[in-house]
Short mmCIF file of C-alpha atoms and ligand atoms in Angstrom, two decimals:
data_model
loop_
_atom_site.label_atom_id
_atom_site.label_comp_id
_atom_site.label_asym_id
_atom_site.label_seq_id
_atom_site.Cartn_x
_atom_site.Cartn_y
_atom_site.Cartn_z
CA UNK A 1 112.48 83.20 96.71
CA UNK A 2 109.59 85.50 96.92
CA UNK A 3 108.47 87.66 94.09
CA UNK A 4 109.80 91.06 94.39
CA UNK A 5 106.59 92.35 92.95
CA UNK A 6 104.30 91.31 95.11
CA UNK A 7 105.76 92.75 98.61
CA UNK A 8 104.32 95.43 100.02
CA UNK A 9 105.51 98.59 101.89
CA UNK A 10 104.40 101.17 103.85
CA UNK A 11 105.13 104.78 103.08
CA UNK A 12 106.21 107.95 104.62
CA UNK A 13 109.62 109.23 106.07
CA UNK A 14 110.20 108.85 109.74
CA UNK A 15 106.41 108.09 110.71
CA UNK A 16 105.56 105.92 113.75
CA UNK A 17 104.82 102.29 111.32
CA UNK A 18 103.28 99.75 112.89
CA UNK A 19 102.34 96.24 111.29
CA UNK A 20 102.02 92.60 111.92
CA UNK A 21 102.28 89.72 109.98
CA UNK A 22 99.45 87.92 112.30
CA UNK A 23 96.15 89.35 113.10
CA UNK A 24 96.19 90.77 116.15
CA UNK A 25 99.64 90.36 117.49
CA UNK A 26 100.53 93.79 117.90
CA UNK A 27 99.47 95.26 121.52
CA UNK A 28 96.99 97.90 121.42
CA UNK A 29 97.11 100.80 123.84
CA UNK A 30 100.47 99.52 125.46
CA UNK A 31 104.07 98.85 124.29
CA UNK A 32 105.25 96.74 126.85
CA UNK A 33 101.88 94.78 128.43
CA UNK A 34 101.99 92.12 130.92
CA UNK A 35 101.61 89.45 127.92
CA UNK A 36 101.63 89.79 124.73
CA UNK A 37 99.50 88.39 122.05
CA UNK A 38 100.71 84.77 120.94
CA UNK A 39 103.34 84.47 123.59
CA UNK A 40 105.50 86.80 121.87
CA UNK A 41 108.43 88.77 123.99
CA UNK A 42 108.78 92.44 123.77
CA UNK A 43 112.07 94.20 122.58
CA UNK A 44 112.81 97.61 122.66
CA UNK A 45 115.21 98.47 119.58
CA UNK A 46 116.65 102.25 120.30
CA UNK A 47 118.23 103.79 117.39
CA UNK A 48 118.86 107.63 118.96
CA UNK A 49 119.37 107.63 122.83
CA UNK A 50 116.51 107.70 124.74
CA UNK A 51 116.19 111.79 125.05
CA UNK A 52 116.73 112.58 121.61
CA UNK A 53 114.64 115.17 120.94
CA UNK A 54 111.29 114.08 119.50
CA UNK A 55 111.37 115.10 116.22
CA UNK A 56 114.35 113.29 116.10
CA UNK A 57 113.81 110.07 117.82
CA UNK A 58 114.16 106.59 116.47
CA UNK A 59 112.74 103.65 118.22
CA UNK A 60 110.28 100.74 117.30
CA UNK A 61 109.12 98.16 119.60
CA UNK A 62 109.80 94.31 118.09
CA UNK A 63 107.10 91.60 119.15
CA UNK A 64 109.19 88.78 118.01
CA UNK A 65 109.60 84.89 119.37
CA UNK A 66 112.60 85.30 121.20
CA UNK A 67 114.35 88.49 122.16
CA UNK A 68 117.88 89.16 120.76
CA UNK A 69 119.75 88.02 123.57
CA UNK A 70 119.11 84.57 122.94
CA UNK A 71 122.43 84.28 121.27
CA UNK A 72 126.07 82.81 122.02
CA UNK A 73 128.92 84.57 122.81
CA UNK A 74 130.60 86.40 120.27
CA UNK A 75 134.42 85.65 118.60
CA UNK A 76 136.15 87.47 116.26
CA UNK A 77 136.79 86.68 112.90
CA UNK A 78 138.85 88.25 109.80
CA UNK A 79 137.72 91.61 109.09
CA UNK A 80 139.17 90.75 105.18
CA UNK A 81 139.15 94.49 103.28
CA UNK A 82 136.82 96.01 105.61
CA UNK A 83 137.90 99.24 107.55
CA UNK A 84 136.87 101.63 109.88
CA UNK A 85 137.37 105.04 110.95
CA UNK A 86 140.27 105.95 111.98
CA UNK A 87 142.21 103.03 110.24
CA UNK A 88 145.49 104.35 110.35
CA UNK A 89 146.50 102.85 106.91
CA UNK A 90 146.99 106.51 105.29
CA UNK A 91 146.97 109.90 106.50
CA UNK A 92 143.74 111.63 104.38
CA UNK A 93 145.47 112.84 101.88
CA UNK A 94 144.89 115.89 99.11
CA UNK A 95 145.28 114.13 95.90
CA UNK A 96 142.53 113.79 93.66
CA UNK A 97 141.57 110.16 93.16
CA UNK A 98 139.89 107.99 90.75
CA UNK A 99 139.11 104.15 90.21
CA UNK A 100 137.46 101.40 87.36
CA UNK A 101 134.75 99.49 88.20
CA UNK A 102 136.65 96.44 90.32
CA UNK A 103 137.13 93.52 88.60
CA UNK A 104 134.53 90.28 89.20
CA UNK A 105 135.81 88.47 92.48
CA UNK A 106 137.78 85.23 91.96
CA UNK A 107 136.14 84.02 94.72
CA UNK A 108 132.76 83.02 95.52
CA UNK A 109 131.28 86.30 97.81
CA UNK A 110 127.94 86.76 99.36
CA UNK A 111 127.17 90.62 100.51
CA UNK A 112 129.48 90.08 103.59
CA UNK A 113 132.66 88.71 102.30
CA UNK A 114 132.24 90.59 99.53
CA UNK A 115 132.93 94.22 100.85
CA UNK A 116 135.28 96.36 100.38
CA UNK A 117 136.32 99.64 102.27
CA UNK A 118 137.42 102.35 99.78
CA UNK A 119 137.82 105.36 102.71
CA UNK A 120 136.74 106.35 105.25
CA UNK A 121 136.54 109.57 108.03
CA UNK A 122 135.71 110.46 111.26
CA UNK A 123 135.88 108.39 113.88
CA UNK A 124 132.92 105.49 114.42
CA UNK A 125 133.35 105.61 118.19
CA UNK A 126 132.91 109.05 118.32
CA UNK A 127 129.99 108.70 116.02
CA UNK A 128 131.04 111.03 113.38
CA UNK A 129 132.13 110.34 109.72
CA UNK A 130 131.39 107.43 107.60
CA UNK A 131 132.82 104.61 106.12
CA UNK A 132 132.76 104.31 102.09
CA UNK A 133 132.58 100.19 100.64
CA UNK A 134 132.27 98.55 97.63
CA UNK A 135 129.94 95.15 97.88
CA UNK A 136 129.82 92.49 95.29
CA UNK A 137 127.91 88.97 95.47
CA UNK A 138 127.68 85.81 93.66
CA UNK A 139 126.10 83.90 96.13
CA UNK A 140 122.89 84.42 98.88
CA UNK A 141 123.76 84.87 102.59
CA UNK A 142 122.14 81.65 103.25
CA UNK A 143 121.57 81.32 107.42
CA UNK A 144 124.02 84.18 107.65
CA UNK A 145 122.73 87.72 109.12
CA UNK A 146 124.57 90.69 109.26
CA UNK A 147 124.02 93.61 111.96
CA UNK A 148 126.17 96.83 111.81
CA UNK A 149 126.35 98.11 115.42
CA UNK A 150 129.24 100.89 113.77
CA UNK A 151 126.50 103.00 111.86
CA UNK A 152 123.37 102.80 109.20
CA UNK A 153 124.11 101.08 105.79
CA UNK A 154 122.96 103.26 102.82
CA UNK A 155 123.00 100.83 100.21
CA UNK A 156 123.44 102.33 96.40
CA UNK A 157 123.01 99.06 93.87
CA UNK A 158 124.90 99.63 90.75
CA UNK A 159 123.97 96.06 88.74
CA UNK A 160 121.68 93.63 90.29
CA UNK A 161 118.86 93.28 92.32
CA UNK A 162 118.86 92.60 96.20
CA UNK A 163 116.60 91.04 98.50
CA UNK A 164 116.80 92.35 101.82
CA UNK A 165 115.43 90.13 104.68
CA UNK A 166 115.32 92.38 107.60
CA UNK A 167 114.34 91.94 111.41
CA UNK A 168 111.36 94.55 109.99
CA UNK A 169 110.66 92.72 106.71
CA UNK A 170 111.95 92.29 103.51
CA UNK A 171 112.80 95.20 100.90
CA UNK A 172 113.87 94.51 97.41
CA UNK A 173 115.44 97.28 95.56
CA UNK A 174 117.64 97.50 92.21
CA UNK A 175 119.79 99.70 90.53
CA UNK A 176 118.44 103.08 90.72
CA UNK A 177 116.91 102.74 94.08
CA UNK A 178 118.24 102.71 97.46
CA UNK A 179 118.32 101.55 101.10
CA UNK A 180 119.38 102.68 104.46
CA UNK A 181 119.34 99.84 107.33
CA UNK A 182 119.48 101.24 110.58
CA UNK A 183 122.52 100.52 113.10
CA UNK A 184 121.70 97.40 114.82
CA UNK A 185 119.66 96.08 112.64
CA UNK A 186 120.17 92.43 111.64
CA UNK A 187 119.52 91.60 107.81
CA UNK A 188 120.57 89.02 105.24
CA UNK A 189 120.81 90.03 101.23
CA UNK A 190 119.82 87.81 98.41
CA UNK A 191 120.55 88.21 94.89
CA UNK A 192 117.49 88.27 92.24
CA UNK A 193 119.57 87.70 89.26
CA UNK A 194 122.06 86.27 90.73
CA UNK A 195 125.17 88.99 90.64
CA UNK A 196 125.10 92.22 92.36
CA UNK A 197 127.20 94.71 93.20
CA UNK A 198 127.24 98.72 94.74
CA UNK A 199 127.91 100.83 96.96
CA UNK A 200 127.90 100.84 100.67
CA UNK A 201 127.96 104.26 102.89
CA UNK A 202 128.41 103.54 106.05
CA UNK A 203 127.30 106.29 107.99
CA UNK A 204 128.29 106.25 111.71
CA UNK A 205 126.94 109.36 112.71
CA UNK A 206 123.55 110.82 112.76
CA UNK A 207 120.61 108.80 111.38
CA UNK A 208 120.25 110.33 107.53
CA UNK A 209 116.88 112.55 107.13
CA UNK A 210 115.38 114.63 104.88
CA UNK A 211 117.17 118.13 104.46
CA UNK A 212 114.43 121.19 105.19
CA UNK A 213 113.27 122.97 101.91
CA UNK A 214 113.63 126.33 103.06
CA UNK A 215 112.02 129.02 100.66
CA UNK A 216 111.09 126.21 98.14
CA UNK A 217 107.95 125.23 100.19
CA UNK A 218 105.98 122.37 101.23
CA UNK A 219 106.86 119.70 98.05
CA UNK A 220 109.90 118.65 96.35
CA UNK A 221 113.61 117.55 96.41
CA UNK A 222 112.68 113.66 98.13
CA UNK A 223 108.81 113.63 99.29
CA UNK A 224 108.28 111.80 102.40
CA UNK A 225 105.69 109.45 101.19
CA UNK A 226 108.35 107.87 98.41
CA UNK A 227 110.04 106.11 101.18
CA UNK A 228 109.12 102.25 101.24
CA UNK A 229 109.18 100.71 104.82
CA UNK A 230 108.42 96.97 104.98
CA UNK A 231 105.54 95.36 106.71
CA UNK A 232 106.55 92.74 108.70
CA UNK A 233 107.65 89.57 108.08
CA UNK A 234 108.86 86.02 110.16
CA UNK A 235 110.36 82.74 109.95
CA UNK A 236 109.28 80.49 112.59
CA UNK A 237 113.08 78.58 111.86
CA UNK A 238 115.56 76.33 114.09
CA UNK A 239 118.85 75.35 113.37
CA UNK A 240 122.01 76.68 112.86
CA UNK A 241 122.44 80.04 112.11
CA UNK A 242 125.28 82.43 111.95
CA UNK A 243 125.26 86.11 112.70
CA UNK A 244 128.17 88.65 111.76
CA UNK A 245 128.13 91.44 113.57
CA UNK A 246 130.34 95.03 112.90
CA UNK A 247 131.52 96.15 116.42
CA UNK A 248 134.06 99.05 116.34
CA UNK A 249 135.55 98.47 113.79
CA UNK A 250 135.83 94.46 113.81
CA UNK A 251 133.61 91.54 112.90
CA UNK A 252 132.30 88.97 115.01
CA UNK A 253 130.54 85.78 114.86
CA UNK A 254 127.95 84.41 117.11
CA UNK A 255 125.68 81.85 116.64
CA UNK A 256 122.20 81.12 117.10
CA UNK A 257 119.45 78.05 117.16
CA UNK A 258 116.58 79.57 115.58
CA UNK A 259 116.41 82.46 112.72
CA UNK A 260 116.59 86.09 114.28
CA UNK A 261 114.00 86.97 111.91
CA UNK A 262 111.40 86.11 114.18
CA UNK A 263 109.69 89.48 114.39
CA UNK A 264 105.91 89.36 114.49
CA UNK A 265 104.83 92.52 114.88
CA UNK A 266 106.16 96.06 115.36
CA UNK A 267 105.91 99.21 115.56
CA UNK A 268 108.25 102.39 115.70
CA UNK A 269 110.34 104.79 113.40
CA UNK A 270 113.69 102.91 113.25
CA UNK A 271 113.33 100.47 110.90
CA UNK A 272 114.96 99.93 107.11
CA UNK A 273 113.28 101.99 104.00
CA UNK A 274 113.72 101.66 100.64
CA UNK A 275 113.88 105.10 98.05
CA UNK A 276 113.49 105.29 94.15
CA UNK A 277 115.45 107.69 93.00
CA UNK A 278 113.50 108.32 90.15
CA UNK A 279 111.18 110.01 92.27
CA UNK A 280 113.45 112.82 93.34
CA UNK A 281 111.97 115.99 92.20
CA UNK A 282 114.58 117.86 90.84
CA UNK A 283 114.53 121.52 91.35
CA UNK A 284 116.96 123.73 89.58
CA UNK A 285 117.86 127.39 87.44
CA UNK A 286 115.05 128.39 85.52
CA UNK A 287 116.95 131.21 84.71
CA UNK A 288 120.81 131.59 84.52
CA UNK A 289 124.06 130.53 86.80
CA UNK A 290 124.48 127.14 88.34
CA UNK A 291 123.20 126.67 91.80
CA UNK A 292 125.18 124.62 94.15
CA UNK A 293 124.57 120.66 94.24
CA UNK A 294 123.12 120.97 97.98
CA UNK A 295 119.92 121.25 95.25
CA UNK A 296 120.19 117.23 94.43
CA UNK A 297 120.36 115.88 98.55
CA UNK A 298 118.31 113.17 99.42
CA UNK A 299 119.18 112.77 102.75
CA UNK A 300 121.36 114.52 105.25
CA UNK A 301 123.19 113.36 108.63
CA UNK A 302 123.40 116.17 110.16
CA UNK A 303 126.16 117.29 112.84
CA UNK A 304 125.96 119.03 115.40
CA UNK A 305 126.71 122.38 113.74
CA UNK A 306 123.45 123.47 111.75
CA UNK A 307 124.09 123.42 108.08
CA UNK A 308 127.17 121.60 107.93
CA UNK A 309 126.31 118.12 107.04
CA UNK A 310 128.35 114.62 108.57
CA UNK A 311 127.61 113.13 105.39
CA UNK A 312 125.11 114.15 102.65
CA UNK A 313 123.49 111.78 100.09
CA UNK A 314 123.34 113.71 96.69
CA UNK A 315 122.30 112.43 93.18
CA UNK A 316 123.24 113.65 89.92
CA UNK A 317 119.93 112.70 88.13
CA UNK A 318 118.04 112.86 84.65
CA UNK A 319 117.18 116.88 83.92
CA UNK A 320 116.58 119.31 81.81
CA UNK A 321 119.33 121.80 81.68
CA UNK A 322 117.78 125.36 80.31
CA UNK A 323 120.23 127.68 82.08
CA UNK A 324 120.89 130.95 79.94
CA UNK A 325 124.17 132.49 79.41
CA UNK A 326 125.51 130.09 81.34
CA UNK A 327 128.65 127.68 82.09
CA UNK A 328 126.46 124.67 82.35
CA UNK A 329 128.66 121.53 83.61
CA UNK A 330 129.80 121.59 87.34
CA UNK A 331 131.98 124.59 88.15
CA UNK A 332 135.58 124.79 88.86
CA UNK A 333 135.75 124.64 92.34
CA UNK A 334 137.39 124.09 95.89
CA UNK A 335 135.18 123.06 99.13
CA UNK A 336 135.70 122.18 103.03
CA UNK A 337 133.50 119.89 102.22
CA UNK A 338 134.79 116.48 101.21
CA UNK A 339 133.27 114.12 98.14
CA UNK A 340 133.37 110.47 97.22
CA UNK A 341 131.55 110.04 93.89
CA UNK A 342 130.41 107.28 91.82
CA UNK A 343 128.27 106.28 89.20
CA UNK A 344 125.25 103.90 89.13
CA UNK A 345 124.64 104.39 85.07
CA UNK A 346 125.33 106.46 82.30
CA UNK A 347 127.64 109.38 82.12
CA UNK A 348 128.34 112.53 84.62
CA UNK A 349 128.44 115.87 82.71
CA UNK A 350 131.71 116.80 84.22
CA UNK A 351 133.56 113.89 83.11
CA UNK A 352 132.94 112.13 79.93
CA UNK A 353 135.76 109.64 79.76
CA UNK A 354 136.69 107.47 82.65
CA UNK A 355 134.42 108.05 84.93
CA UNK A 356 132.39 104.49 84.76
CA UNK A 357 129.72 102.68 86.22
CA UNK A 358 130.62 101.01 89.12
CA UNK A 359 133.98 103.21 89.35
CA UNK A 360 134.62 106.10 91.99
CA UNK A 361 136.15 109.11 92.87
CA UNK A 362 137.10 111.43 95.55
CA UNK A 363 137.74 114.97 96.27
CA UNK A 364 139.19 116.00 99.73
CA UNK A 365 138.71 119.19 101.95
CA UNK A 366 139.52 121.99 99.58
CA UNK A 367 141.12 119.78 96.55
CA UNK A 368 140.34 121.65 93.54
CA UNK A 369 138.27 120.07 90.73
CA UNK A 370 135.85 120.61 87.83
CA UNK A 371 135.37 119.56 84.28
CA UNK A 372 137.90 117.83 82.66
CA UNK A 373 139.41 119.68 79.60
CA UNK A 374 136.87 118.38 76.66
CA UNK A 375 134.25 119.13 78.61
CA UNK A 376 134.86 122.91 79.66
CA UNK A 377 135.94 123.12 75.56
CA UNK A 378 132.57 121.72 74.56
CA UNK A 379 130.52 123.77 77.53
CA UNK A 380 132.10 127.10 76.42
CA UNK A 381 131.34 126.46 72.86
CA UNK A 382 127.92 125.15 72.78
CA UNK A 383 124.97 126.77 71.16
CA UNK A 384 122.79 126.62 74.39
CA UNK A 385 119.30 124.89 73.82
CA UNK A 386 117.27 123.56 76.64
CA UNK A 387 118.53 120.16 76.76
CA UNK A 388 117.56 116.76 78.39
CA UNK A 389 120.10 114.87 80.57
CA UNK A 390 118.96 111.37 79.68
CA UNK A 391 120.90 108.67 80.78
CA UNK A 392 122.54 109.59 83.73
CA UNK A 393 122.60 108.82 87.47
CA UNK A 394 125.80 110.07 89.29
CA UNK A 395 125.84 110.10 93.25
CA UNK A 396 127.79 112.06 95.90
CA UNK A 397 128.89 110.93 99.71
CA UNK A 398 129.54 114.74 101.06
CA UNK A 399 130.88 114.66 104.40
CA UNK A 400 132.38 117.99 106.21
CA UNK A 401 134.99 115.16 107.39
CA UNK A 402 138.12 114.50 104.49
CA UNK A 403 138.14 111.16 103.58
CA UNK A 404 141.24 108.82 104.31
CA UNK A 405 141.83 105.96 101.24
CA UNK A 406 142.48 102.72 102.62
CA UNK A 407 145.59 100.94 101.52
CA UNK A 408 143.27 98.81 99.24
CA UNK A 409 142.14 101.83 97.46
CA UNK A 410 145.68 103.27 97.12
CA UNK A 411 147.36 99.90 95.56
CA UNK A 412 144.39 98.77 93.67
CA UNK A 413 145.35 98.68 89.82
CA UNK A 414 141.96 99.58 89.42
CA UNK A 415 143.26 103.48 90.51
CA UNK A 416 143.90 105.57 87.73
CA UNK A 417 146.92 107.16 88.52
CA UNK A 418 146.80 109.85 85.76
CA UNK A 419 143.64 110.72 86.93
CA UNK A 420 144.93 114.13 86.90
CA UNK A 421 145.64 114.53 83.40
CA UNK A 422 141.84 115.21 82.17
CA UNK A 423 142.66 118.86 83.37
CA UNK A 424 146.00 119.26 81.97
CA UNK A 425 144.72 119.87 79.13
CA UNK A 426 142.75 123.07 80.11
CA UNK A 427 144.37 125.28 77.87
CA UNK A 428 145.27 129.54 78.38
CA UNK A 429 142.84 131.62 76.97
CA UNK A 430 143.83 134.85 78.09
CA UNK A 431 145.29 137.33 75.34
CA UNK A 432 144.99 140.49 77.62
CA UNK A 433 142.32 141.60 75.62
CA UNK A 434 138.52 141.98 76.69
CA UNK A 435 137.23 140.04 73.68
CA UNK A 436 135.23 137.59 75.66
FE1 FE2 B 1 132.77 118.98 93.86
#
């Protein structure tokens, strides 16, 4: 295993990298020359068509010792708890929804076997929505590579470190940092301490970016040079070697003789980063009211009507709350958008109880939600100081598409089926007089 510590990364959002791992073997002056440095072949890896608008284009040229195609065919294999958009196991549906932490699998799992789709909307073909999963490993993908043709992986650990081995180079993040794999790209995890598991977005539509800062400048929110890109890395391997690959909707297997992570050299703006979320800076009320949680994105898919987002990465993170006169948890509220929430550590200052690490919960299109009863009690009561949020790091999946809970997520005893109880006991304070 290599020592997380010592990789290095290259930084900045969406720039044109380039790196190789040998001196030299990256072409100067030309993408696709007659020959290539060390007998490498040239690949072209497109992540946005080819006439995406600049700004918005994703491509990186691979200089790697044999291209992609150098494969078998492909056969399908058991898709286990894995779903896709539409999956036709439930209509979306308007109930509020909430779920523990899922037990430890019984089974050995690597990252693979060891998803698990919680909802999903949109439609992957159609390349809108996103697919929600759960992951949990007790073993490395050992000669095993995964590549998600369906969308991007935004990858949220919750307990354990990861080791990402990617076509680009290897990323290790942990709890409290993230990742976003491209579509297409092929990757294998392996575990640090042995046990991991998170959260998976799927996101099938737009490639996630950074949201525009408007009024608030030049700086803040995510700052492009926080994001970690690999430098690149290869294995020189032959053998046998299994790849899983996520086709609309299904899994297949194919097989190959020799390690696809065989990339020398590249350059290009599709490739995997890595993001600490500790880095966010968080911008809020200096003076009174709440504003809305669009404040906390990290990255934004957009769609293709401006301002409403396909999906929306949003963190609930350590802050000081100094809001005057105000009600200071989450407001009551109802939203066309649509939320999937869960919790990498701590506790979210809208729910106290029952809202766990590792646990979830969603909010359709217009489902109305808020602080649960203790909280609004405790909120309306308290003698406002400024106050640190310490230990806290909630996270948001906001997509303008409601979600649909597979059947998984509807049977699971890990549901909590009186989920809507925290608010029954909101109690009337109304008298009919203006005493407030
Ligand atoms: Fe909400």
């Amino acid at each position: 295993m290599i020592d997380p510590e010592k990789l290095e990364y290259q930084t900045g959002f969406g720039n044109e990298h380039e790196t190789e791992a040998l001196p030299g073997a990256l072409p100067v002056g030309r993408f696709n020359p007659q020959r290539t440095p060390y007998g490498l072949y040239t690949e072209q890896f497109s992540s946005t068509a080819f006439t995406a608008p600049r700004h918005q284009n994703r491509r990186t040229w691979f200089y790697r010792i044999r291209p992609s195609v150098v494969q078998g065919h492909y056969k399908p294999v058991d898709t286990g708890l894995v779903r896709t958009a539409p999956h036709g196991e439930s209509p979306p549906l308007p109930d509020l929804m909430r779920w523990e932490a899922l037990p430890d699998s019984e089974q050995p799992t690597d990252f693979i076997d060891g998803m698990i789709t919680m909802a999903v909307n949109g439609d992957a073909l159609s390349q809108t929505g996103c697919g929600v999963h759960l992951y949990q490993a007790d073993r490395d993908m050992t000669d095993r590579f995964y590549c998600n043709t369906d969308g991007e992986c935004l990858i949220v650990p919750q307990s354990g470190d990861l080791m990402l081995y990617t076509e680009c180079g290897l990323l290790s993040i942990k709890p409290g940092e993230i990742a976003v794999i491209p579509r297409g790209i092929k990757f294998s995890v392996k575990l640090t301490d042995g046990k991991a598991r998170g959260y998976i977005c799927e996101n099938y539509g737009a490639p996630l970016t950074l949201p525009e800062r408007g009024p608030v400048g030049a700086n803040g929110y995510a700052n492009d040079r926080d994001f970690q890109y690999p430098v690149a890395w290869f294995e020189d391997r032959e053998g046998d070697f299994e790849l899983v690959s996520k086709f609309a909707g299904r899994l297949y297997q194919t097989t190959l003789g020799h390690s696809p992570l065989d990339v020398v050299a590249w350059v290009g703006t599709s490739a995997p980063y890595k993001y600490d979320l500790s880095r966010f800076n968080v911008i809020n009320t200096v003076s009174y009211d709440h504003p809305d949680p669009s404040i906390f994105t990290v990255l934004t898919s957009q769609s293709d009507t401006p301002g409403v987002a396909n999906l929306d990465f949003v963190i609930f993170p350590p802050r000081w709350m100094v809001a005057e006169d105000t009600f200071r948890p989450p407001w009551y509220h109802r939203n066309i958008m649509s939320e999937f929430m869960g919790l990498i550590h701590g506790i979210y200052d809208a729910k106290e109880q029952g809202f766990v690490p590792g646990g979830a919960s969603m909010h359709n299109c217009m489902s109305p939600h808020g602080p649960e009863a203790g909280v609004f009690e405790k909120a309306t009561q308290a003698n406002l100081q400024p106050e640190r949020y310490r230990d806290t790091m909630a996270f948001m999946f906001e997509s303008r598409h409601p979600f649909t809970p597979t059947r998984f997520a509807l049977d699971t005893p890990a549901r909590q089926n009186d989920y809507i109880d925290c608010w029954q006991g909101l109690s009337k304070h109304f008298n009919g007089k203006n005493d407030g």
